[in-house]
Tab-separated table of C-alpha atoms and ligand atoms in Angstrom:
chain	number	residue	atom	x	y	z
A	1	MET	CA	-10.804	-13.912	62.896
A	2	SER	CA	-9.696	-13.321	66.174
A	3	ARG	CA	-11.358	-11.963	69.268
A	4	PHE	CA	-8.458	-9.766	69.735
A	5	TRP	CA	-9.059	-7.947	66.133
A	6	ASN	CA	-10.554	-4.410	66.589
A	7	PRO	CA	-14.261	-5.099	65.027
A	8	MET	CA	-13.347	-2.843	62.038
A	9	VAL	CA	-10.567	-5.611	61.149
A	10	ALA	CA	-13.185	-8.465	59.934
A	11	GLY	CA	-14.474	-6.011	57.548
A	12	LEU	CA	-11.695	-5.292	55.751
A	13	SER	CA	-11.175	-6.114	52.040
A	14	PRO	CA	-7.725	-5.589	51.316
A	15	TYR	CA	-6.157	-5.260	47.942
A	16	VAL	CA	-4.676	-8.480	46.595
A	17	PRO	CA	-1.402	-7.811	44.479
A	18	GLY	CA	-0.285	-9.646	41.578
A	19	GLU	CA	1.702	-12.816	41.897
A	20	GLN	CA	5.579	-12.433	42.618
A	21	PRO	CA	6.626	-16.020	42.076
A	22	ALA	CA	9.109	-17.681	43.537
A	23	GLU	CA	10.373	-19.402	40.324
A	24	GLN	CA	13.255	-17.461	38.529
A	25	ASP	CA	13.077	-18.699	35.214
A	26	LEU	CA	9.791	-16.911	34.265
A	27	VAL	CA	8.928	-14.784	31.827
A	28	LYS	CA	6.957	-12.349	34.188
A	29	LEU	CA	4.665	-10.199	32.593
A	30	ASN	CA	1.811	-9.937	35.236
A	31	THR	CA	2.845	-6.668	37.461
A	32	ASN	CA	3.912	-4.021	35.029
A	33	GLU	CA	7.301	-4.019	36.350
A	34	MET	CA	10.339	-3.102	33.841
A	35	PRO	CA	12.036	-5.918	32.504
A	36	PHE	CA	15.453	-4.625	32.809
A	37	GLY	CA	17.239	-2.841	35.953
A	38	PRO	CA	16.992	0.610	36.932
A	39	SER	CA	19.658	3.340	35.962
A	40	PRO	CA	23.046	2.299	37.432
A	41	LYS	CA	23.446	5.694	38.607
A	42	ALA	CA	20.670	4.800	41.223
A	43	ILE	CA	22.172	1.362	42.118
A	44	ALA	CA	25.662	3.571	42.650
A	45	ALA	CA	23.851	6.075	44.723
A	46	ILE	CA	22.249	3.481	46.800
A	47	HIS	CA	25.421	1.506	47.391
A	48	ALA	CA	26.974	4.894	48.681
A	49	ALA	CA	24.018	5.665	50.922
A	50	ALA	CA	24.495	2.026	52.720
A	51	ASP	CA	27.235	3.234	54.654
A	52	GLU	CA	27.352	4.074	58.668
A	53	GLY	CA	24.949	7.081	57.807
A	54	LEU	CA	22.230	4.374	58.233
A	55	ARG	CA	22.501	4.470	62.046
A	56	LEU	CA	20.904	7.747	61.722
A	57	TYR	CA	17.335	8.252	60.755
A	58	SER	CA	16.261	9.532	57.038
A	59	ASP	CA	15.500	12.976	56.129
A	60	PRO	CA	11.937	13.160	57.395
A	61	GLU	CA	10.712	15.395	54.429
A	62	SER	CA	12.917	13.911	51.841
A	63	ASN	CA	13.982	17.689	51.129
A	64	GLY	CA	17.030	15.986	48.091
A	65	LEU	CA	14.091	14.115	46.627
A	66	LYS	CA	11.742	16.710	46.477
A	67	ALA	CA	14.398	19.113	44.858
A	68	ALA	CA	15.072	16.299	42.246
A	69	TYR	CA	11.288	15.891	41.375
A	70	ALA	CA	11.501	19.765	40.988
A	71	ARG	CA	14.072	19.704	38.697
A	72	ALA	CA	12.870	16.888	36.673
A	73	LEU	CA	9.142	18.184	36.616
A	74	ASP	CA	9.712	22.093	36.587
A	75	LEU	CA	8.110	22.559	39.928
A	76	ARG	CA	8.704	24.212	42.863
A	77	PRO	CA	9.768	22.004	45.916
A	78	GLU	CA	6.932	22.663	47.720
A	79	GLN	CA	4.932	21.429	45.185
A	80	VAL	CA	5.765	17.762	45.863
A	81	PHE	CA	4.992	15.296	48.154
A	82	PRO	CA	7.263	11.891	48.080
A	83	GLY	CA	5.870	8.626	49.888
A	84	ASN	CA	6.662	4.912	50.109
A	85	GLY	CA	5.106	4.060	46.877
A	86	SER	CA	2.501	5.883	45.497
A	87	ASP	CA	0.391	3.490	46.999
A	88	GLU	CA	1.099	5.255	50.281
A	89	VAL	CA	0.633	8.476	48.662
A	90	LEU	CA	-2.995	7.384	47.663
A	91	ALA	CA	-3.829	6.538	50.993
A	92	HIS	CA	-2.822	9.840	52.415
A	93	THR	CA	-4.473	11.371	49.422
A	94	PHE	CA	-7.865	9.753	50.242
A	95	ARG	CA	-7.478	10.466	54.045
A	96	ALA	CA	-6.447	14.052	53.440
A	97	LEU	CA	-7.924	15.548	50.619
A	98	PHE	CA	-11.438	13.418	49.515
A	99	GLN	CA	-14.788	14.525	51.599
A	100	HIS	CA	-17.704	12.952	53.128
A	101	GLY	CA	-20.913	14.051	52.169
A	102	ALA	CA	-21.057	13.236	48.484
A	103	PRO	CA	-19.611	10.166	46.621
A	104	ILE	CA	-15.996	9.790	45.541
A	105	LEU	CA	-16.081	9.163	41.909
A	106	TYR	CA	-13.556	6.801	39.690
A	107	PRO	CA	-14.040	4.302	37.006
A	108	ASP	CA	-15.778	1.009	36.991
A	109	ILE	CA	-12.792	-0.470	35.324
A	110	THR	CA	-9.659	0.984	37.162
A	111	TYR	CA	-6.620	0.600	39.716
A	112	SER	CA	-8.456	-2.095	42.103
A	113	PHE	CA	-7.002	-0.247	45.363
A	114	TYR	CA	-9.366	2.974	45.140
A	115	PRO	CA	-12.359	0.667	46.445
A	116	VAL	CA	-9.953	-0.341	49.223
A	117	TYR	CA	-8.808	2.840	50.348
A	118	SER	CA	-12.435	4.448	50.111
A	119	ALA	CA	-13.869	1.389	52.378
A	120	PHE	CA	-10.969	1.761	54.763
A	121	TYR	CA	-11.405	5.411	55.598
A	122	GLY	CA	-15.312	5.250	55.466
A	123	LEU	CA	-15.757	7.279	52.288
A	124	GLU	CA	-19.047	6.452	49.992
A	125	ALA	CA	-17.721	5.559	46.609
A	126	GLU	CA	-19.719	5.600	43.040
A	127	THR	CA	-18.331	4.060	40.250
A	128	VAL	CA	-18.748	5.413	36.943
A	129	ALA	CA	-18.786	3.304	34.031
A	130	LEU	CA	-16.525	3.173	31.169
A	131	ASN	CA	-17.983	3.603	27.752
A	132	GLU	CA	-18.284	0.596	25.114
A	133	ALA	CA	-14.761	1.583	23.726
A	134	PHE	CA	-13.590	1.253	27.359
A	135	GLU	CA	-12.558	4.716	27.594
A	136	VAL	CA	-13.378	7.095	30.314
A	137	ASP	CA	-16.249	9.776	29.608
A	138	LEU	CA	-15.335	12.963	31.546
A	139	ALA	CA	-18.757	13.939	31.041
A	140	ASP	CA	-20.111	11.636	33.197
A	141	TYR	CA	-18.241	13.060	35.903
A	142	ARG	CA	-19.943	16.370	36.232
A	143	ARG	CA	-21.990	15.576	39.100
A	144	PRO	CA	-21.651	16.385	43.048
A	145	ASN	CA	-18.725	14.763	44.263
A	146	GLY	CA	-16.242	13.992	47.311
A	147	GLY	CA	-13.103	13.757	44.990
A	148	ILE	CA	-12.840	12.321	41.645
A	149	ILE	CA	-9.763	10.173	40.908
A	150	PHE	CA	-8.555	8.024	37.854
A	151	PRO	CA	-5.454	6.519	36.251
A	152	ASN	CA	-4.220	8.447	33.139
A	153	PRO	CA	-3.569	6.115	31.187
A	154	ASN	CA	-6.451	4.158	32.790
A	155	ALA	CA	-5.533	0.569	34.048
A	156	PRO	CA	-5.896	-1.928	32.986
A	157	THR	CA	-7.106	-0.749	29.713
A	158	GLY	CA	-4.133	1.602	28.916
A	159	ILE	CA	-6.305	3.901	27.368
A	160	ALA	CA	-5.299	7.757	27.771
A	161	LEU	CA	-7.131	10.875	28.127
A	162	PRO	CA	-6.320	13.926	26.259
A	163	LEU	CA	-4.869	16.739	28.605
A	164	ALA	CA	-7.943	19.402	27.215
A	165	ASP	CA	-10.230	17.033	28.723
A	166	ILE	CA	-8.790	16.808	31.978
A	167	GLU	CA	-8.594	20.734	32.214
A	168	ALA	CA	-11.977	20.907	31.190
A	169	LEU	CA	-12.850	18.578	34.319
A	170	LEU	CA	-10.605	20.810	36.600
A	171	LYS	CA	-12.983	23.693	35.383
A	172	ASP	CA	-16.159	22.188	35.814
A	173	ASN	CA	-15.203	20.712	39.252
A	174	THR	CA	-13.544	23.619	41.446
A	175	ASP	CA	-15.403	22.458	44.893
A	176	SER	CA	-13.219	19.070	45.205
A	177	VAL	CA	-10.209	17.663	44.633
A	178	VAL	CA	-9.387	15.832	41.022
A	179	VAL	CA	-6.432	13.123	41.662
A	180	VAL	CA	-4.970	12.280	38.069
A	181	ASP	CA	-2.708	8.742	38.991
A	182	GLU	CA	0.059	9.025	36.156
A	183	ALA	CA	1.483	5.559	37.222
A	184	TYR	CA	2.039	4.978	33.297
A	185	VAL	CA	2.238	8.543	32.086
A	186	ASP	CA	5.572	8.300	30.777
A	187	PHE	CA	4.831	5.655	28.074
A	188	GLY	CA	3.218	7.822	25.940
A	189	ALA	CA	0.107	10.154	27.676
A	190	GLU	CA	0.025	14.038	28.252
A	191	SER	CA	1.335	14.852	31.793
A	192	ALA	CA	-1.248	17.382	33.586
A	193	VAL	CA	1.927	18.416	35.848
A	194	ARG	CA	1.665	21.455	34.043
A	195	LEU	CA	-1.490	22.390	34.800
A	196	ILE	CA	-0.599	22.569	38.465
A	197	ASP	CA	0.124	26.259	38.822
A	198	ASP	CA	-3.415	26.781	37.293
A	199	TYR	CA	-5.655	24.717	39.112
A	200	PRO	CA	-5.559	24.613	42.936
A	201	ASN	CA	-8.225	21.216	42.677
A	202	LEU	CA	-5.730	19.282	41.016
A	203	LEU	CA	-3.462	16.692	42.577
A	204	VAL	CA	-1.283	14.386	40.004
A	205	ILE	CA	0.690	11.191	41.337
A	206	GLN	CA	3.548	9.300	39.768
A	207	THR	CA	5.708	6.423	40.785
A	208	LEU	CA	8.814	5.497	40.254
A	209	SER	CA	8.100	1.821	40.222
A	210	LYS	CA	7.603	1.341	36.520
A	211	SER	CA	8.977	4.060	34.315
A	212	ARG	CA	12.374	3.951	36.384
A	213	ALA	CA	12.293	0.005	36.824
A	214	LEU	CA	12.341	0.914	40.712
A	215	ALA	CA	9.163	-1.446	42.010
A	216	GLY	CA	11.338	-2.787	44.969
A	217	LEU	CA	12.439	0.592	46.116
A	218	ARG	CA	9.044	2.021	46.949
A	219	VAL	CA	8.899	5.873	45.515
A	220	GLY	CA	5.794	7.396	44.465
A	221	ALA	CA	5.129	11.240	44.809
A	222	ALA	CA	2.141	13.793	44.284
A	223	PHE	CA	2.146	17.283	42.487
A	224	GLY	CA	0.058	19.589	43.432
A	225	ASP	CA	-0.993	23.020	44.793
A	226	ALA	CA	1.019	23.919	48.250
A	227	GLU	CA	-1.971	23.946	50.079
A	228	LEU	CA	-2.833	20.411	49.315
A	229	ILE	CA	0.748	18.996	49.682
A	230	GLU	CA	0.715	20.414	53.293
A	231	GLY	CA	-2.401	18.557	53.844
A	232	LEU	CA	-0.809	15.470	52.833
A	233	GLN	CA	2.234	16.125	54.852
A	234	ARG	CA	-0.098	16.603	57.910
A	235	VAL	CA	-1.711	13.067	57.603
A	236	LYS	CA	1.858	11.778	56.895
A	237	ASN	CA	3.429	13.240	60.051
A	238	SER	CA	0.703	11.889	61.823
A	239	PHE	CA	1.015	8.257	60.640
A	240	ASN	CA	4.779	7.700	59.881
A	241	SER	CA	7.719	10.233	59.906
A	242	TYR	CA	10.172	8.558	58.025
A	243	PRO	CA	8.020	6.721	55.001
A	244	LEU	CA	11.272	7.111	52.816
A	245	ASP	CA	14.455	5.534	53.976
A	246	ARG	CA	17.863	6.625	53.193
A	247	LEU	CA	18.468	4.045	50.296
A	248	ALA	CA	15.051	4.928	48.872
A	249	GLN	CA	16.131	8.987	48.995
A	250	ALA	CA	19.260	8.591	47.372
A	251	GLY	CA	18.419	5.983	44.631
A	252	ALA	CA	15.319	7.924	43.888
A	253	THR	CA	17.129	10.856	43.413
A	254	ALA	CA	19.770	9.450	41.543
A	255	ALA	CA	17.483	7.941	38.829
A	256	LEU	CA	15.154	11.302	38.728
A	257	ASP	CA	18.504	12.915	37.576
A	258	ASP	CA	19.610	10.372	35.117
A	259	GLY	CA	17.239	11.884	32.203
A	260	GLU	CA	19.377	9.956	29.441
A	261	TRP	CA	18.696	6.398	30.892
A	262	PHE	CA	15.004	7.616	31.215
A	263	GLU	CA	14.327	8.465	27.924
A	264	ALA	CA	16.261	5.642	26.284
A	265	ARG	CA	14.517	2.809	28.225
A	266	ARG	CA	10.987	4.041	28.025
A	267	ALA	CA	11.437	4.601	23.929
A	268	GLU	CA	12.396	1.133	24.361
A	269	ILE	CA	9.160	-0.247	26.023
A	270	ILE	CA	7.182	2.094	23.542
A	271	ALA	CA	9.108	0.491	20.443
A	272	ASN	CA	8.206	-3.301	22.132
A	273	ARG	CA	4.340	-2.530	23.059
A	274	GLU	CA	3.796	-1.521	19.459
A	275	ALA	CA	5.477	-4.534	18.290
A	276	LEU	CA	3.687	-6.702	20.993
A	277	SER	CA	0.095	-5.108	20.060
A	278	ALA	CA	1.044	-5.772	16.181
A	279	GLY	CA	2.124	-9.467	17.051
A	280	LEU	CA	-0.989	-10.274	18.947
A	281	GLU	CA	-3.433	-8.509	16.228
A	282	GLY	CA	-1.726	-10.887	13.696
A	283	LEU	CA	-3.055	-13.703	16.162
A	284	GLY	CA	-6.751	-12.054	15.745
A	285	PHE	CA	-6.755	-10.518	19.097
A	286	GLU	CA	-8.417	-7.002	19.979
A	287	VAL	CA	-6.002	-4.876	21.448
A	288	LEU	CA	-6.981	-1.611	23.128
A	289	PRO	CA	-4.923	1.174	22.196
A	290	SER	CA	-2.212	1.494	24.986
A	291	LYS	CA	0.038	4.169	26.433
A	292	GLY	CA	1.111	2.227	29.208
A	293	ASN	CA	3.895	-0.401	29.389
A	294	PHE	CA	1.005	-3.138	29.138
A	295	VAL	CA	-1.759	-4.005	26.367
A	296	PHE	CA	-5.161	-5.173	27.426
A	297	ALA	CA	-5.946	-7.809	24.701
A	298	ARG	CA	-8.958	-10.264	24.454
A	299	HIS	CA	-9.626	-13.201	21.616
A	300	PRO	CA	-12.705	-13.661	20.040
A	301	GLN	CA	-12.362	-17.159	20.271
A	302	GLY	CA	-9.825	-17.720	23.127
A	303	ASP	CA	-10.868	-18.105	26.382
A	304	ALA	CA	-8.978	-15.785	28.514
A	305	LEU	CA	-8.672	-17.909	31.971
A	306	GLU	CA	-7.468	-20.654	29.905
A	307	LEU	CA	-4.877	-18.963	27.919
A	308	GLN	CA	-3.693	-17.560	31.315
A	309	ARG	CA	-3.148	-20.897	32.378
A	310	GLY	CA	-1.745	-22.190	29.172
A	311	LEU	CA	0.959	-19.591	29.312
A	312	ARG	CA	1.547	-20.199	33.238
A	313	ALA	CA	2.119	-23.888	32.180
A	314	ARG	CA	4.803	-22.717	29.493
A	315	GLY	CA	6.547	-20.614	31.969
A	316	ILE	CA	4.974	-17.033	31.140
A	317	VAL	CA	2.735	-15.124	33.643
A	318	VAL	CA	0.415	-12.718	32.978
A	319	ARG	CA	-2.519	-11.205	34.768
A	320	HIS	CA	-6.627	-11.951	34.273
A	321	PHE	CA	-9.322	-10.089	36.300
A	322	ASP	CA	-12.284	-12.059	36.903
A	323	LYS	CA	-14.814	-9.477	36.971
A	324	PRO	CA	-17.640	-9.200	34.513
A	325	ARG	CA	-16.283	-6.447	32.013
A	326	THR	CA	-12.750	-7.646	32.012
A	327	ARG	CA	-12.683	-11.429	32.179
A	328	ASP	CA	-12.523	-11.630	28.569
A	329	PHE	CA	-8.970	-10.095	28.426
A	330	LEU	CA	-5.615	-10.532	29.454
A	331	ARG	CA	-3.420	-8.018	30.546
A	332	ILE	CA	0.496	-8.353	29.371
A	333	THR	CA	3.431	-6.308	30.775
A	334	VAL	CA	5.725	-5.056	27.603
A	335	GLY	CA	8.687	-6.850	28.116
A	336	THR	CA	11.924	-7.063	26.358
A	337	ALA	CA	11.590	-7.638	22.711
A	338	GLU	CA	12.311	-11.365	22.884
A	339	GLN	CA	9.775	-11.968	25.888
A	340	CYS	CA	7.433	-9.974	23.871
A	341	GLU	CA	8.130	-12.117	20.416
A	342	LYS	CA	7.834	-15.442	22.914
A	343	VAL	CA	4.362	-14.636	24.413
A	344	VAL	CA	2.790	-14.226	21.040
A	345	GLU	CA	4.482	-17.207	19.753
A	346	VAL	CA	3.015	-19.177	22.704
A	347	LEU	CA	-0.270	-17.694	22.451
A	348	GLY	CA	-0.552	-18.788	18.699
A	349	GLY	CA	0.518	-22.697	19.641
A	350	LEU	CA	-2.274	-22.354	22.324
A	351	LEU	CA	-4.785	-20.679	19.797
A	352	ALA	CA	-4.180	-23.353	17.374
A	353	ALA	CA	-4.391	-26.299	19.881
B	1	PLP	C1	1.606	0.189	40.148
B	1	PLP	C2	0.317	1.511	40.422
B	1	PLP	C3	0.289	2.289	41.596
B	1	PLP	C4	1.245	1.877	42.609
B	1	PLP	O1	2.651	1.902	42.414
B	1	PLP	P1	3.750	2.003	43.540
B	1	PLP	O2	4.409	3.476	43.394
B	1	PLP	O3	4.420	1.074	43.353
B	1	PLP	O4	3.140	1.701	44.688
B	1	PLP	C5	-0.595	3.274	41.336
B	1	PLP	N1	-1.626	3.507	40.690
B	1	PLP	C6	-1.473	2.598	39.480
B	1	PLP	C7	-2.902	2.804	38.526
B	1	PLP	C8	-0.604	1.712	39.039
B	1	PLP	O5	-0.733	0.817	38.170
């Protein structure tokens, strides 16, 4: 607390990211990164871009990258808004497209940046409880609102909604924007991107941090009707004209164009997820049906916080959310096949002890 702070600063409750430990030889399964590096074509493009061109500003509109997204997702470039990680895209979305006067709606168990942005921009927010099976029930979102946002699949539960349900919600909610945060969609859920031409109130957000193994490059994007995108552009250009540097634009473009790497790697993660889930179930865990690159699991006997500490002592980092409805669960990122076997083996030992 400093007397030089703007009074608003003392009232902020900033987001707390998962630990990025300095130790090298840990099995890091706590922040849903990929366990292997990105497309070699992305690395080559970043190397090639790290030349004398760096003395020049980057393209403020990331036009090459917009075109790559348009190719990859069968959109028009004016339906694409890239940003410095999808977190930044989310921030601009809350600012540009959510309204005052009625509450923003999102699930009670969800990505913990949503309440942070709501408070930051002075938006009234209401959480909508997941049902007993930890599913989003879209019927509960049919009421006056200043905007709706949920991840699909949801985080940290991993549970996905069918596209038909999202389409029904869009039809019933034509006066405010529905944002579908598809950070994990590439691991098995249905994307809402193909609804964009039909619903001017739909904004879809994706990231290269998870399924493209580029969390450190900081690239995400929103997709929607050209007028929604123009609103985001206006906010972005009132904040930072060059959010994506030259290396990020080059690497992200090459990553999006490498469909072969993408298909092989996401299939590998899906296979490892199924093996990890089966292994945990073999130990007596209840594992929520995940379509993400992580699983959310609880054990009828094991105390989640103690299990997390026991894993950490043995070099394995997983995430625990100490909130009433989630404190019995561990969120475990899907790693390599060996990492998944290791975490099951060590958990088995901890539960036996
Ligand atoms: C990881 C994650 C993000 C943020 O991704 P970045 O692009 O790395 O900022 C957004 N939403 C959800 C639900 C996530 O899990």
